[in-house]
Amino acid sequence: MTPTDLREFDDPMFRLAQAQFLKAAGIMGLDENICERLLWPQRTMVVTLPFRQDDYHEVETVFGYRVQHVLTMGPTKGGIRYHESVNLGEVSALAMWMTWKCALMQLPFGGAKGGVCIDPTSLSRAELQRVTRRYTMEIISMIGPDKDIPAPDMGTNEQVMAWLMDTYSQQVGYAVPEVVTGKPVVLGGSLGRTEATGRGLVYLIQESAKHLGIDLSQSTAIVQGFGNVGSNTARFLEELGVRIVGVSDVSTGLWNENGLSISSLLDWVRNHKILKGCPSGDEVSNAELLERPCDILAPCAMQNQITGENAQRLQCRMVAEGANGPTTLEADAILNERGIFVLPDVLGNAGGVTVSYFEWVQDTQNYMWTLDEINSRLHGIMTNAFRRTIIRAERDKLDTRTAAMIEGIERVAQAKLSRGLFP
Ligand code: GLU
């Protein structure tokens, strides 16, 4: 099968994931048989669930997915996304990226992802809980602490993970905290997990700044997205003395050349839910914000934001990807050509799954770590992956995304060759 024959996986995001993989595979001379295996997910489950709205009159049929890309490395790992764009191709792309991310970080997991095609912002708390519990029941045969461990992603949070953990635990008859990560600390969640993706990204922005000779205390940043990843990234950058000149969420972008105060934006969002109307800066569109001048541009929202269409107009020195898949292959070529440094998603946003791994280890050992222990281990794992990526990129004259991916792919390929073929 060739990547042009996508069939049920057909989706722009899956095309991107496959194209990135094939580019890396070609450069590294990956064994053709292994290449063919890794081009597609190993296991997928498509479910439909009845979703009863609060008013009891309507029952909707909602689609849900769980995809396990590679089962070679250990249990599979990856978040669950609630968004109205979710489909099998999107979830499969995200699962493939989880494989490279886990392998690059040297975590003992293969990649997975799940999703429900629903807009979570339109749901009441009770509706969100019902969707979550029914989705968990539908995929329950696929997940488990030694099989596949979900976590939050776009549109889900620690409360959703708590319901998932409860539903699973009710079925087996005892508490199983280690079936999911990113859950509340009282249920066995890890300290530092909520902010881990933003913290990890900022650790690597610091490393990149050193590498490029940028003085962060004199620099500016634009952060696209003000959810968990975006808001924490902005907060940690601000703590380092970076001037945050722009932020955005789905409702609007905000621009202030003198710098935005992240704590006051967080207060505003706590009261108003969205950034729109916030008087701290001038309103600009999301698209326009990306093209404003800054040192660090951190896309921390959706896929497909930096494209062949706008990459030429970016005015930043570094793109730090908090989101999964924010940059297309055409844009990568342009950024590379223009000498803009890219911290690719599989490296930049890997802090989340790394602390998820710590959470799973703590739960399976029944032994909890301190926040200092977690952050220093996170720092060690991420900077090590960063160093390996830079060394490879410089040695083999590769862009950073390809170098990071090859680091991951090579590990998976070695594991596959060592295990051999069954039957
Ligand atoms: N959803 C996050 C990601 O895309 C975290 C996954 C996890 O913690 O397992 O990396």
PDB file of N, CA and C in Angstrom, residues 31-129:
ATOM      1  N   ASP A  31      14.816   0.306   6.690  1.00  0.00           N
ATOM      2  CA  ASP A  31      14.400  -0.974   6.103  1.00  0.00           C
ATOM      3  C   ASP A  31      12.978  -0.835   5.532  1.00  0.00           C
ATOM      4  N   GLU A  32      12.801  -1.248   4.294  1.00  0.00           N
ATOM      5  CA  GLU A  32      11.520  -1.028   3.613  1.00  0.00           C
ATOM      6  C   GLU A  32      10.339  -1.730   4.275  1.00  0.00           C
ATOM      7  N   ASN A  33      10.599  -2.930   4.793  1.00  0.00           N
ATOM      8  CA  ASN A  33       9.511  -3.675   5.444  1.00  0.00           C
ATOM      9  C   ASN A  33       9.073  -2.985   6.727  1.00  0.00           C
ATOM     10  N   ILE A  34      10.038  -2.476   7.468  1.00  0.00           N
ATOM     11  CA  ILE A  34       9.706  -1.767   8.706  1.00  0.00           C
ATOM     12  C   ILE A  34       8.990  -0.458   8.374  1.00  0.00           C
ATOM     13  N   CYS A  35       9.451   0.181   7.336  1.00  0.00           N
ATOM     14  CA  CYS A  35       8.825   1.433   6.884  1.00  0.00           C
ATOM     15  C   CYS A  35       7.346   1.208   6.584  1.00  0.00           C
ATOM     16  N   GLU A  36       7.057   0.159   5.871  1.00  0.00           N
ATOM     17  CA  GLU A  36       5.676  -0.163   5.500  1.00  0.00           C
ATOM     18  C   GLU A  36       4.810  -0.421   6.741  1.00  0.00           C
ATOM     19  N   ARG A  37       5.384  -1.113   7.729  1.00  0.00           N
ATOM     20  CA  ARG A  37       4.642  -1.411   8.964  1.00  0.00           C
ATOM     21  C   ARG A  37       4.329  -0.147   9.753  1.00  0.00           C
ATOM     22  N   LEU A  38       5.313   0.770   9.775  1.00  0.00           N
ATOM     23  CA  LEU A  38       5.160   1.958  10.626  1.00  0.00           C
ATOM     24  C   LEU A  38       4.309   3.049   9.979  1.00  0.00           C
ATOM     25  N   LEU A  39       4.020   2.832   8.702  1.00  0.00           N
ATOM     26  CA  LEU A  39       3.230   3.832   7.970  1.00  0.00           C
ATOM     27  C   LEU A  39       1.753   3.813   8.375  1.00  0.00           C
ATOM     28  N   TRP A  40       1.339   2.727   9.030  1.00  0.00           N
ATOM     29  CA  TRP A  40      -0.075   2.557   9.399  1.00  0.00           C
ATOM     30  C   TRP A  40      -0.188   2.155  10.860  1.00  0.00           C
ATOM     31  N   PRO A  41      -1.290   2.506  11.524  1.00  0.00           N
ATOM     32  CA  PRO A  41      -1.451   2.073  12.912  1.00  0.00           C
ATOM     33  C   PRO A  41      -1.697   0.565  12.998  1.00  0.00           C
ATOM     34  N   GLN A  42      -1.207  -0.030  14.090  1.00  0.00           N
ATOM     35  CA  GLN A  42      -1.371  -1.475  14.248  1.00  0.00           C
ATOM     36  C   GLN A  42      -2.806  -1.854  14.626  1.00  0.00           C
ATOM     37  N   ARG A  43      -3.415  -1.044  15.486  1.00  0.00           N
ATOM     38  CA  ARG A  43      -4.767  -1.365  15.960  1.00  0.00           C
ATOM     39  C   ARG A  43      -5.611  -0.112  16.023  1.00  0.00           C
ATOM     40  N   THR A  44      -6.837  -0.205  15.517  1.00  0.00           N
ATOM     41  CA  THR A  44      -7.731   0.943  15.655  1.00  0.00           C
ATOM     42  C   THR A  44      -9.108   0.447  16.073  1.00  0.00           C
ATOM     43  N   MET A  45      -9.795   1.283  16.802  1.00  0.00           N
ATOM     44  CA  MET A  45     -11.165   0.954  17.181  1.00  0.00           C
ATOM     45  C   MET A  45     -12.044   2.161  16.891  1.00  0.00           C
ATOM     46  N   VAL A  46     -13.117   1.934  16.159  1.00  0.00           N
ATOM     47  CA  VAL A  46     -14.081   2.998  15.901  1.00  0.00           C
ATOM     48  C   VAL A  46     -15.358   2.616  16.620  1.00  0.00           C
ATOM     49  N   VAL A  47     -15.870   3.514  17.444  1.00  0.00           N
ATOM     50  CA  VAL A  47     -17.106   3.196  18.188  1.00  0.00           C
ATOM     51  C   VAL A  47     -18.133   4.300  17.935  1.00  0.00           C
ATOM     52  N   THR A  48     -19.396   3.948  18.098  1.00  0.00           N
ATOM     53  CA  THR A  48     -20.418   4.997  18.139  1.00  0.00           C
ATOM     54  C   THR A  48     -21.078   4.895  19.496  1.00  0.00           C
ATOM     55  N   LEU A  49     -21.403   6.042  20.063  1.00  0.00           N
ATOM     56  CA  LEU A  49     -22.032   6.014  21.380  1.00  0.00           C
ATOM     57  C   LEU A  49     -23.286   6.861  21.403  1.00  0.00           C
ATOM     58  N   PRO A  50     -24.278   6.404  22.142  1.00  0.00           N
ATOM     59  CA  PRO A  50     -25.474   7.225  22.274  1.00  0.00           C
ATOM     60  C   PRO A  50     -25.216   8.326  23.286  1.00  0.00           C
ATOM     61  N   PHE A  51     -25.450   9.544  22.883  1.00  0.00           N
ATOM     62  CA  PHE A  51     -25.209  10.664  23.782  1.00  0.00           C
ATOM     63  C   PHE A  51     -26.546  11.324  24.107  1.00  0.00           C
ATOM     64  N   ARG A  52     -26.945  11.188  25.372  1.00  0.00           N
ATOM     65  CA  ARG A  52     -28.215  11.765  25.819  1.00  0.00           C
ATOM     66  C   ARG A  52     -27.968  13.166  26.365  1.00  0.00           C
ATOM     67  N   GLN A  53     -28.648  14.141  25.761  1.00  0.00           N
ATOM     68  CA  GLN A  53     -28.498  15.516  26.240  1.00  0.00           C
ATOM     69  C   GLN A  53     -29.273  15.708  27.536  1.00  0.00           C
ATOM     70  N   ASP A  54     -28.991  16.807  28.241  1.00  0.00           N
ATOM     71  CA  ASP A  54     -29.600  17.038  29.555  1.00  0.00           C
ATOM     72  C   ASP A  54     -31.129  17.097  29.487  1.00  0.00           C
ATOM     73  N   ASP A  55     -31.679  17.600  28.386  1.00  0.00           N
ATOM     74  CA  ASP A  55     -33.138  17.755  28.349  1.00  0.00           C
ATOM     75  C   ASP A  55     -33.892  16.435  28.080  1.00  0.00           C
ATOM     76  N   TYR A  56     -33.157  15.329  27.958  1.00  0.00           N
ATOM     77  CA  TYR A  56     -33.729  13.986  27.826  1.00  0.00           C
ATOM     78  C   TYR A  56     -34.432  13.694  26.503  1.00  0.00           C
ATOM     79  N   HIS A  57     -34.676  14.727  25.679  1.00  0.00           N
ATOM     80  CA  HIS A  57     -35.470  14.470  24.477  1.00  0.00           C
ATOM     81  C   HIS A  57     -34.645  13.904  23.344  1.00  0.00           C
ATOM     82  N   GLU A  58     -33.399  14.326  23.286  1.00  0.00           N
ATOM     83  CA  GLU A  58     -32.612  13.931  22.127  1.00  0.00           C
ATOM     84  C   GLU A  58     -31.493  12.970  22.484  1.00  0.00           C
ATOM     85  N   VAL A  59     -31.357  11.944  21.676  1.00  0.00           N
ATOM     86  CA  VAL A  59     -30.197  11.061  21.805  1.00  0.00           C
ATOM     87  C   VAL A  59     -29.437  11.143  20.491  1.00  0.00           C
ATOM     88  N   GLU A  60     -28.197  11.585  20.580  1.00  0.00           N
ATOM     89  CA  GLU A  60     -27.373  11.745  19.389  1.00  0.00           C
ATOM     90  C   GLU A  60     -26.419  10.564  19.282  1.00  0.00           C
ATOM     91  N   THR A  61     -26.040  10.219  18.062  1.00  0.00           N
ATOM     92  CA  THR A  61     -24.995   9.207  17.896  1.00  0.00           C
ATOM     93  C   THR A  61     -23.675   9.927  17.667  1.00  0.00           C
ATOM     94  N   VAL A  62     -22.709   9.619  18.522  1.00  0.00           N
ATOM     95  CA  VAL A  62     -21.418  10.314  18.485  1.00  0.00           C
ATOM     96  C   VAL A  62     -20.332   9.296  18.143  1.00  0.00           C
ATOM     97  N   PHE A  63     -19.361   9.704  17.330  1.00  0.00           N
ATOM     98  CA  PHE A  63     -18.249   8.818  16.956  1.00  0.00           C
ATOM     99  C   PHE A  63     -17.078   8.973  17.920  1.00  0.00           C
ATOM    100  N   GLY A  64     -16.488   7.851  18.281  1.00  0.00           N
ATOM    101  CA  GLY A  64     -15.283   7.864  19.116  1.00  0.00           C
ATOM    102  C   GLY A  64     -14.232   6.935  18.527  1.00  0.00           C
ATOM    103  N   TYR A  65     -12.975   7.164  18.879  1.00  0.00           N
ATOM    104  CA  TYR A  65     -11.859   6.397  18.305  1.00  0.00           C
ATOM    105  C   TYR A  65     -10.800   6.113  19.362  1.00  0.00           C
ATOM    106  N   ARG A  66     -10.097   5.007  19.204  1.00  0.00           N
ATOM    107  CA  ARG A  66      -8.839   4.788  19.926  1.00  0.00           C
ATOM    108  C   ARG A  66      -7.910   4.083  18.952  1.00  0.00           C
ATOM    109  N   VAL A  67      -6.726   4.626  18.788  1.00  0.00           N
ATOM    110  CA  VAL A  67      -5.771   4.098  17.822  1.00  0.00           C
ATOM    111  C   VAL A  67      -4.461   3.790  18.538  1.00  0.00           C
ATOM    112  N   GLN A  68      -3.935   2.576  18.307  1.00  0.00           N
ATOM    113  CA  GLN A  68      -2.622   2.204  18.847  1.00  0.00           C
ATOM    114  C   GLN A  68      -1.687   2.017  17.659  1.00  0.00           C
ATOM    115  N   HIS A  69      -0.691   2.875  17.571  1.00  0.00           N
ATOM    116  CA  HIS A  69       0.161   2.866  16.383  1.00  0.00           C
ATOM    117  C   HIS A  69       1.194   1.749  16.414  1.00  0.00           C
ATOM    118  N   VAL A  70       1.924   1.633  17.530  1.00  0.00           N
ATOM    119  CA  VAL A  70       2.986   0.637  17.632  1.00  0.00           C
ATOM    120  C   VAL A  70       2.891  -0.068  18.986  1.00  0.00           C
ATOM    121  N   LEU A  71       2.810  -1.414  18.970  1.00  0.00           N
ATOM    122  CA  LEU A  71       2.707  -2.151  20.235  1.00  0.00           C
ATOM    123  C   LEU A  71       4.016  -2.835  20.594  1.00  0.00           C
ATOM    124  N   THR A  72       5.090  -2.453  19.923  1.00  0.00           N
ATOM    125  CA  THR A  72       6.376  -3.135  20.095  1.00  0.00           C
ATOM    126  C   THR A  72       7.115  -2.740  21.363  1.00  0.00           C
ATOM    127  N   MET A  73       6.928  -1.502  21.799  1.00  0.00           N
ATOM    128  CA  MET A  73       7.835  -0.922  22.784  1.00  0.00           C
ATOM    129  C   MET A  73       7.405  -1.095  24.241  1.00  0.00           C
ATOM    130  N   GLY A  74       6.191  -1.591  24.462  1.00  0.00           N
ATOM    131  CA  GLY A  74       5.609  -1.618  25.800  1.00  0.00           C
ATOM    132  C   GLY A  74       4.156  -1.238  25.657  1.00  0.00           C
ATOM    133  N   PRO A  75       3.498  -0.850  26.733  1.00  0.00           N
ATOM    134  CA  PRO A  75       2.117  -0.396  26.586  1.00  0.00           C
ATOM    135  C   PRO A  75       2.062   0.820  25.654  1.00  0.00           C
ATOM    136  N   THR A  76       0.902   1.105  25.126  1.00  0.00           N
ATOM    137  CA  THR A  76       0.786   2.300  24.291  1.00  0.00           C
ATOM    138  C   THR A  76       0.306   3.466  25.154  1.00  0.00           C
ATOM    139  N   LYS A  77       0.602   4.675  24.684  1.00  0.00           N
ATOM    140  CA  LYS A  77       0.370   5.859  25.503  1.00  0.00           C
ATOM    141  C   LYS A  77      -0.054   7.010  24.618  1.00  0.00           C
ATOM    142  N   GLY A  78      -1.034   7.751  25.075  1.00  0.00           N
ATOM    143  CA  GLY A  78      -1.433   8.946  24.335  1.00  0.00           C
ATOM    144  C   GLY A  78      -2.753   9.490  24.828  1.00  0.00           C
ATOM    145  N   GLY A  79      -2.973  10.748  24.529  1.00  0.00           N
ATOM    146  CA  GLY A  79      -4.122  11.461  25.067  1.00  0.00           C
ATOM    147  C   GLY A  79      -5.439  11.125  24.392  1.00  0.00           C
ATOM    148  N   ILE A  80      -6.487  11.758  24.917  1.00  0.00           N
ATOM    149  CA  ILE A  80      -7.829  11.664  24.334  1.00  0.00           C
ATOM    150  C   ILE A  80      -8.288  13.073  24.031  1.00  0.00           C
ATOM    151  N   ARG A  81      -8.702  13.263  22.791  1.00  0.00           N
ATOM    152  CA  ARG A  81      -9.081  14.589  22.312  1.00  0.00           C
ATOM    153  C   ARG A  81     -10.580  14.672  22.106  1.00  0.00           C
ATOM    154  N   TYR A  82     -11.206  15.728  22.622  1.00  0.00           N
ATOM    155  CA  TYR A  82     -12.617  15.995  22.315  1.00  0.00           C
ATOM    156  C   TYR A  82     -12.653  17.240  21.431  1.00  0.00           C
ATOM    157  N   HIS A  83     -13.059  17.059  20.202  1.00  0.00           N
ATOM    158  CA  HIS A  83     -13.133  18.199  19.279  1.00  0.00           C
ATOM    159  C   HIS A  83     -14.019  17.809  18.112  1.00  0.00           C
ATOM    160  N   GLU A  84     -14.687  18.782  17.528  1.00  0.00           N
ATOM    161  CA  GLU A  84     -15.627  18.444  16.458  1.00  0.00           C
ATOM    162  C   GLU A  84     -14.936  18.052  15.148  1.00  0.00           C
ATOM    163  N   SER A  85     -13.585  18.221  15.058  1.00  0.00           N
ATOM    164  CA  SER A  85     -12.898  17.815  13.824  1.00  0.00           C
ATOM    165  C   SER A  85     -12.365  16.385  13.909  1.00  0.00           C
ATOM    166  N   VAL A  86     -12.485  15.754  15.078  1.00  0.00           N
ATOM    167  CA  VAL A  86     -11.854  14.445  15.285  1.00  0.00           C
ATOM    168  C   VAL A  86     -12.387  13.390  14.308  1.00  0.00           C
ATOM    169  N   ASN A  87     -11.471  12.682  13.667  1.00  0.00           N
ATOM    170  CA  ASN A  87     -11.842  11.543  12.832  1.00  0.00           C
ATOM    171  C   ASN A  87     -10.724  10.506  12.902  1.00  0.00           C
ATOM    172  N   LEU A  88     -10.900   9.383  12.212  1.00  0.00           N
ATOM    173  CA  LEU A  88      -9.923   8.299  12.343  1.00  0.00           C
ATOM    174  C   LEU A  88      -8.531   8.725  11.863  1.00  0.00           C
ATOM    175  N   GLY A  89      -8.483   9.503  10.777  1.00  0.00           N
ATOM    176  CA  GLY A  89      -7.193   9.931  10.243  1.00  0.00           C
ATOM    177  C   GLY A  89      -6.457  10.854  11.212  1.00  0.00           C
ATOM    178  N   GLU A  90      -7.194  11.801  11.788  1.00  0.00           N
ATOM    179  CA  GLU A  90      -6.571  12.740  12.724  1.00  0.00           C
ATOM    180  C   GLU A  90      -6.015  11.993  13.944  1.00  0.00           C
ATOM    181  N   VAL A  91      -6.821  11.093  14.492  1.00  0.00           N
ATOM    182  CA  VAL A  91      -6.386  10.351  15.682  1.00  0.00           C
ATOM    183  C   VAL A  91      -5.190   9.457  15.328  1.00  0.00           C
ATOM    184  N   SER A  92      -5.185   8.907  14.115  1.00  0.00           N
ATOM    185  CA  SER A  92      -4.071   8.047  13.702  1.00  0.00           C
ATOM    186  C   SER A  92      -2.782   8.853  13.543  1.00  0.00           C
ATOM    187  N   ALA A  93      -2.902  10.061  13.010  1.00  0.00           N
ATOM    188  CA  ALA A  93      -1.721  10.933  12.887  1.00  0.00           C
ATOM    189  C   ALA A  93      -1.164  11.229  14.274  1.00  0.00           C
ATOM    190  N   LEU A  94      -2.049  11.571  15.187  1.00  0.00           N
ATOM    191  CA  LEU A  94      -1.614  11.912  16.542  1.00  0.00           C
ATOM    192  C   LEU A  94      -0.982  10.701  17.234  1.00  0.00           C
ATOM    193  N   ALA A  95      -1.506   9.499  16.947  1.00  0.00           N
ATOM    194  CA  ALA A  95      -0.942   8.277  17.537  1.00  0.00           C
ATOM    195  C   ALA A  95       0.468   8.031  16.993  1.00  0.00           C
ATOM    196  N   MET A  96       0.642   8.272  15.684  1.00  0.00           N
ATOM    197  CA  MET A  96       1.968   8.077  15.084  1.00  0.00           C
ATOM    198  C   MET A  96       2.969   9.043  15.704  1.00  0.00           C
ATOM    199  N   TRP A  97       2.567  10.312  15.883  1.00  0.00           N
ATOM    200  CA  TRP A  97       3.480  11.287  16.500  1.00  0.00           C
ATOM    201  C   TRP A  97       3.819  10.888  17.931  1.00  0.00           C
ATOM    202  N   MET A  98       2.863  10.270  18.643  1.00  0.00           N
ATOM    203  CA  MET A  98       3.147   9.805  20.011  1.00  0.00           C
ATOM    204  C   MET A  98       4.247   8.738  19.993  1.00  0.00           C
ATOM    205  N   THR A  99       4.248   7.886  18.952  1.00  0.00           N
ATOM    206  CA  THR A  99       5.294   6.850  18.868  1.00  0.00           C
ATOM    207  C   THR A  99       6.672   7.491  18.782  1.00  0.00           C
ATOM    208  N   TRP A 100       6.813   8.481  17.885  1.00  0.00           N
ATOM    209  CA  TRP A 100       8.144   9.113  17.725  1.00  0.00           C
ATOM    210  C   TRP A 100       8.524   9.878  18.999  1.00  0.00           C
ATOM    211  N   LYS A 101       7.523  10.534  19.591  1.00  0.00           N
ATOM    212  CA  LYS A 101       7.754  11.339  20.797  1.00  0.00           C
ATOM    213  C   LYS A 101       8.254  10.461  21.949  1.00  0.00           C
ATOM    214  N   CYS A 102       7.552   9.347  22.184  1.00  0.00           N
ATOM    215  CA  CYS A 102       7.944   8.451  23.289  1.00  0.00           C
ATOM    216  C   CYS A 102       9.323   7.848  23.024  1.00  0.00           C
ATOM    217  N   ALA A 103       9.570   7.464  21.768  1.00  0.00           N
ATOM    218  CA  ALA A 103      10.857   6.833  21.455  1.00  0.00           C
ATOM    219  C   ALA A 103      11.991   7.848  21.575  1.00  0.00           C
ATOM    220  N   LEU A 104      11.744   9.068  21.114  1.00  0.00           N
ATOM    221  CA  LEU A 104      12.764  10.116  21.215  1.00  0.00           C
ATOM    222  C   LEU A 104      13.104  10.387  22.682  1.00  0.00           C
ATOM    223  N   MET A 105      12.097  10.357  23.553  1.00  0.00           N
ATOM    224  CA  MET A 105      12.325  10.591  24.989  1.00  0.00           C
ATOM    225  C   MET A 105      12.834   9.333  25.691  1.00  0.00           C
ATOM    226  N   GLN A 106      12.917   8.227  24.961  1.00  0.00           N
ATOM    227  CA  GLN A 106      13.347   6.924  25.481  1.00  0.00           C
ATOM    228  C   GLN A 106      12.418   6.414  26.583  1.00  0.00           C
ATOM    229  N   LEU A 107      11.119   6.653  26.405  1.00  0.00           N
ATOM    230  CA  LEU A 107      10.119   6.136  27.337  1.00  0.00           C
ATOM    231  C   LEU A 107       9.675   4.750  26.844  1.00  0.00           C
ATOM    232  N   PRO A 108       9.304   3.849  27.749  1.00  0.00           N
ATOM    233  CA  PRO A 108       8.979   2.474  27.320  1.00  0.00           C
ATOM    234  C   PRO A 108       7.548   2.328  26.812  1.00  0.00           C
ATOM    235  N   PHE A 109       7.166   3.181  25.886  1.00  0.00           N
ATOM    236  CA  PHE A 109       5.789   3.183  25.364  1.00  0.00           C
ATOM    237  C   PHE A 109       5.793   3.245  23.843  1.00  0.00           C
ATOM    238  N   GLY A 110       4.738   2.679  23.241  1.00  0.00           N
ATOM    239  CA  GLY A 110       4.427   2.963  21.851  1.00  0.00           C
ATOM    240  C   GLY A 110       3.373   4.063  21.825  1.00  0.00           C
ATOM    241  N   GLY A 111       3.055   4.551  20.636  1.00  0.00           N
ATOM    242  CA  GLY A 111       2.131   5.682  20.540  1.00  0.00           C
ATOM    243  C   GLY A 111       0.685   5.248  20.403  1.00  0.00           C
ATOM    244  N   ALA A 112      -0.206   6.011  21.022  1.00  0.00           N
ATOM    245  CA  ALA A 112      -1.649   5.810  20.858  1.00  0.00           C
ATOM    246  C   ALA A 112      -2.330   7.178  20.901  1.00  0.00           C
ATOM    247  N   LYS A 113      -3.571   7.213  20.547  1.00  0.00           N
ATOM    248  CA  LYS A 113      -4.375   8.417  20.727  1.00  0.00           C
ATOM    249  C   LYS A 113      -5.841   8.022  20.670  1.00  0.00           C
ATOM    250  N   GLY A 114      -6.668   8.841  21.315  1.00  0.00           N
ATOM    251  CA  GLY A 114      -8.101   8.608  21.248  1.00  0.00           C
ATOM    252  C   GLY A 114      -8.808   9.913  20.976  1.00  0.00           C
ATOM    253  N   GLY A 115     -10.078   9.805  20.637  1.00  0.00           N
ATOM    254  CA  GLY A 115     -10.811  11.037  20.404  1.00  0.00           C
ATOM    255  C   GLY A 115     -12.299  10.795  20.309  1.00  0.00           C
ATOM    256  N   VAL A 116     -13.042  11.830  20.614  1.00  0.00           N
ATOM    257  CA  VAL A 116     -14.495  11.801  20.439  1.00  0.00           C
ATOM    258  C   VAL A 116     -14.853  13.026  19.604  1.00  0.00           C
ATOM    259  N   CYS A 117     -15.666  12.789  18.576  1.00  0.00           N
ATOM    260  CA  CYS A 117     -16.028  13.872  17.668  1.00  0.00           C
ATOM    261  C   CYS A 117     -17.196  14.655  18.262  1.00  0.00           C
ATOM    262  N   ILE A 118     -16.863  15.612  19.115  1.00  0.00           N
ATOM    263  CA  ILE A 118     -17.886  16.406  19.802  1.00  0.00           C
ATOM    264  C   ILE A 118     -17.246  17.721  20.232  1.00  0.00           C
ATOM    265  N   ASP A 119     -18.045  18.773  20.318  1.00  0.00           N
ATOM    266  CA  ASP A 119     -17.526  20.057  20.793  1.00  0.00           C
ATOM    267  C   ASP A 119     -17.736  20.129  22.309  1.00  0.00           C
ATOM    268  N   PRO A 120     -16.669  19.976  23.099  1.00  0.00           N
ATOM    269  CA  PRO A 120     -16.850  19.890  24.556  1.00  0.00           C
ATOM    270  C   PRO A 120     -17.311  21.212  25.174  1.00  0.00           C
ATOM    271  N   THR A 121     -17.071  22.332  24.466  1.00  0.00           N
ATOM    272  CA  THR A 121     -17.456  23.633  25.044  1.00  0.00           C
ATOM    273  C   THR A 121     -18.978  23.801  25.045  1.00  0.00           C
ATOM    274  N   SER A 122     -19.665  22.968  24.239  1.00  0.00           N
ATOM    275  CA  SER A 122     -21.124  23.093  24.185  1.00  0.00           C
ATOM    276  C   SER A 122     -21.807  22.184  25.220  1.00  0.00           C
ATOM    277  N   LEU A 123     -21.032  21.426  25.982  1.00  0.00           N
ATOM    278  CA  LEU A 123     -21.612  20.431  26.878  1.00  0.00           C
ATOM    279  C   LEU A 123     -21.692  20.930  28.322  1.00  0.00           C
ATOM    280  N   SER A 124     -22.737  20.528  29.021  1.00  0.00           N
ATOM    281  CA  SER A 124     -22.801  20.758  30.466  1.00  0.00           C
ATOM    282  C   SER A 124     -21.857  19.761  31.140  1.00  0.00           C
ATOM    283  N   ARG A 125     -21.600  19.987  32.420  1.00  0.00           N
ATOM    284  CA  ARG A 125     -20.734  19.066  33.161  1.00  0.00           C
ATOM    285  C   ARG A 125     -21.312  17.643  33.148  1.00  0.00           C
ATOM    286  N   ALA A 126     -22.624  17.543  33.315  1.00  0.00           N
ATOM    287  CA  ALA A 126     -23.261  16.218  33.340  1.00  0.00           C
ATOM    288  C   ALA A 126     -23.143  15.545  31.972  1.00  0.00           C
ATOM    289  N   GLU A 127     -23.299  16.330  30.912  1.00  0.00           N
ATOM    290  CA  GLU A 127     -23.188  15.764  29.562  1.00  0.00           C
ATOM    291  C   GLU A 127     -21.765  15.273  29.288  1.00  0.00           C
ATOM    292  N   LEU A 128     -20.801  16.097  29.707  1.00  0.00           N
ATOM    293  CA  LEU A 128     -19.390  15.739  29.524  1.00  0.00           C
ATOM    294  C   LEU A 128     -19.084  14.427  30.257  1.00  0.00           C
ATOM    295  N   GLN A 129     -19.647  14.302  31.445  1.00  0.00           N
ATOM    296  CA  GLN A 129     -19.414  13.093  32.237  1.00  0.00           C
ATOM    297  C   GLN A 129     -20.042  11.870  31.555  1.00  0.00           C
TER     298      GLN A 129
END
